[in-house]
Structures are given as C-alpha cells and as structure tokens.
C-alpha cells in the first residue's frame, strides 16, 4: 500500500479509538471529520494522492487533531489551575486573591469550553 498520510481515514473514529485515546485529540478529529465529510479537499484513500506536494499537505493536515487537541487540553488545564490558585489564600501575603481575578479565571474557562464545544459541532 501507499504511505500512511492524511487520507479521509486519518480522522476516522476507529483510528482514534485504537491509537489516539486522548479526549481532546479525539474531539478535534471528530470535528474535522464532520466538517470535511463529503469534501474534495482530502483524498478518500492514501493511494489517491498524486504528488509530493499532496503528501506534504496531507501529512500536515493529519497532525491537526494532535495540535488542536493538545492546545485545548493546555487551555483547559491552565484555566483550571488559575481558578484553583486564584481562589486560595496567598501564602504569607495576606487575604485571598481578588474576587474579580477568580471571576475572570472562571469566565475564561467557561469561554474556552464553549469555543471548543462550538468547534466540535
């Protein structure tokens, strides 16, 4: 067979269930699969690629769920950490963090969740 590249199968549910069992990567692949359904941008099979430029494009595209999934995971983790840390007393520095900062951290986390949920539809 041809090289494993970014044919439509690169975003397949089975591929991510078997090899990429990371929540955010899977969500990104699901969103891409849904968005690209019926598209002529990606070949249906690896063998349908016709040039080295196609190979480079499809290889880059197939990494999208890994990049987007990792970015989403880091944003969610940063928001959770900020919310948790801003809600704790400052060690040796007086009272708890300003309630405005805590509210901002919570709002950022909520907005990030909504943005990624919208992108996954």
CSV table of C-alpha atoms in Angstrom, one decimal:
chain,number,residue,atom,x,y,z
A,1,UNK,CA,0.0,0.0,0.0
A,2,UNK,CA,0.9,3.7,-0.1
A,3,UNK,CA,2.4,5.7,2.7
A,4,UNK,CA,0.1,6.4,5.6
A,5,UNK,CA,-0.9,10.0,5.1
A,6,UNK,CA,-3.9,12.2,5.6
A,7,UNK,CA,-6.5,10.4,3.6
A,8,UNK,CA,-10.0,10.8,4.9
A,9,UNK,CA,-9.2,7.8,7.1
A,10,UNK,CA,-6.7,9.8,9.1
A,11,UNK,CA,-9.6,11.3,11.0
A,12,UNK,CA,-11.6,8.1,11.3
A,13,UNK,CA,-13.3,7.2,14.6
A,14,UNK,CA,-11.7,3.8,14.6
A,15,UNK,CA,-8.2,5.2,14.1
A,16,UNK,CA,-8.6,7.5,17.1
A,17,UNK,CA,-10.3,4.8,19.2
A,18,UNK,CA,-7.5,2.4,18.6
A,19,UNK,CA,-4.4,4.6,18.5
A,20,UNK,CA,-5.1,8.1,19.9
A,21,UNK,CA,-7.2,7.7,23.0
A,22,UNK,CA,-6.7,11.3,24.1
A,23,UNK,CA,-10.0,13.1,24.8
A,24,UNK,CA,-9.2,16.4,23.1
A,25,UNK,CA,-7.5,14.9,20.1
A,26,UNK,CA,-10.5,12.6,19.5
A,27,UNK,CA,-12.8,15.6,19.9
A,28,UNK,CA,-10.8,17.5,17.3
A,29,UNK,CA,-10.7,14.6,14.9
A,30,UNK,CA,-14.4,14.2,15.3
A,31,UNK,CA,-15.0,17.9,14.5
A,32,UNK,CA,-12.7,17.7,11.4
A,33,UNK,CA,-14.3,14.5,10.2
A,34,UNK,CA,-17.7,16.2,10.5
A,35,UNK,CA,-16.5,19.4,8.8
A,36,UNK,CA,-14.7,17.6,5.9
A,37,UNK,CA,-17.5,15.0,5.3
A,38,UNK,CA,-18.0,15.0,1.5
A,39,UNK,CA,-15.2,17.4,0.9
A,40,UNK,CA,-12.9,17.0,-2.1
A,41,UNK,CA,-10.0,18.6,-0.1
A,42,UNK,CA,-8.8,15.2,1.1
A,43,UNK,CA,-8.5,12.0,-0.9
A,44,UNK,CA,-10.6,9.1,0.1
A,45,UNK,CA,-7.6,6.7,0.1
A,46,UNK,CA,-3.9,7.2,0.6
A,47,UNK,CA,-3.3,5.9,-2.9
A,48,UNK,CA,-5.3,8.9,-4.4
A,49,UNK,CA,-2.5,11.4,-3.6
A,50,UNK,CA,-0.7,12.3,-6.8
A,51,UNK,CA,2.4,14.4,-5.9
A,52,UNK,CA,4.9,15.1,-3.2
A,53,UNK,CA,3.1,18.4,-2.5
A,54,UNK,CA,0.0,16.4,-1.8
A,55,UNK,CA,1.9,14.2,0.6
A,56,UNK,CA,3.2,17.3,2.5
A,57,UNK,CA,-0.2,18.9,2.7
A,58,UNK,CA,-1.9,15.7,3.9
A,59,UNK,CA,0.8,14.9,6.4
A,60,UNK,CA,0.4,18.4,7.9
A,61,UNK,CA,-3.4,18.2,7.9
A,62,UNK,CA,-3.3,14.8,9.6
A,63,UNK,CA,-1.4,16.4,12.6
A,64,UNK,CA,-4.2,18.9,13.1
A,65,UNK,CA,-6.0,16.9,15.8
A,66,UNK,CA,-2.8,16.4,17.8
A,67,UNK,CA,-2.0,20.1,17.7
A,68,UNK,CA,-5.6,21.3,18.4
A,69,UNK,CA,-6.2,18.6,21.0
A,70,UNK,CA,-3.0,19.5,22.9
A,71,UNK,CA,-3.8,23.2,22.7
A,72,UNK,CA,-7.3,22.6,24.0
A,73,UNK,CA,-6.0,20.4,26.8
A,74,UNK,CA,-3.5,23.1,27.9
A,75,UNK,CA,-6.1,25.9,27.8
A,76,UNK,CA,-8.4,23.9,30.0
A,77,UNK,CA,-5.6,22.9,32.4
A,78,UNK,CA,-4.4,26.5,32.6
A,79,UNK,CA,-7.9,27.8,33.3
A,80,UNK,CA,-8.5,25.1,36.0
A,81,UNK,CA,-5.1,25.9,37.6
A,82,UNK,CA,-5.7,29.6,37.6
A,83,UNK,CA,-9.2,29.2,39.0
A,84,UNK,CA,-7.9,26.9,41.8
A,85,UNK,CA,-4.8,29.0,42.6
A,86,UNK,CA,-6.6,32.4,42.5
A,87,UNK,CA,-9.2,31.0,44.9
A,88,UNK,CA,-6.6,30.0,47.5
A,89,UNK,CA,-5.1,32.3,50.2
A,90,UNK,CA,-1.8,33.8,49.1
A,91,UNK,CA,0.8,32.1,51.3
A,92,UNK,CA,2.2,34.7,53.7
A,93,UNK,CA,0.8,37.6,51.6
A,94,UNK,CA,-2.5,38.4,53.2
A,95,UNK,CA,-6.1,37.8,52.1
A,96,UNK,CA,-7.4,35.6,49.3
A,97,UNK,CA,-7.0,36.7,45.7
A,98,UNK,CA,-9.2,39.4,44.5
A,99,UNK,CA,-12.7,38.0,43.6
A,100,UNK,CA,-12.5,39.8,40.3
A,101,UNK,CA,-9.5,37.7,39.3
A,102,UNK,CA,-11.3,34.5,40.3
A,103,UNK,CA,-14.3,35.5,38.3
A,104,UNK,CA,-12.1,36.3,35.3
A,105,UNK,CA,-10.5,32.8,35.5
A,106,UNK,CA,-13.9,31.1,35.7
A,107,UNK,CA,-15.2,33.2,32.8
A,108,UNK,CA,-12.1,32.3,30.7
A,109,UNK,CA,-12.5,28.6,31.4
A,110,UNK,CA,-16.2,28.8,30.5
A,111,UNK,CA,-15.5,30.7,27.3
A,112,UNK,CA,-12.8,28.2,26.3
A,113,UNK,CA,-15.2,25.3,26.9
A,114,UNK,CA,-17.9,26.9,24.8
A,115,UNK,CA,-15.5,27.7,22.0
A,116,UNK,CA,-14.2,24.2,21.7
A,117,UNK,CA,-17.7,22.8,22.0
A,118,UNK,CA,-18.8,25.0,19.1
A,119,UNK,CA,-15.8,24.0,17.0
A,120,UNK,CA,-16.6,20.3,17.7
A,121,UNK,CA,-20.2,20.6,16.3
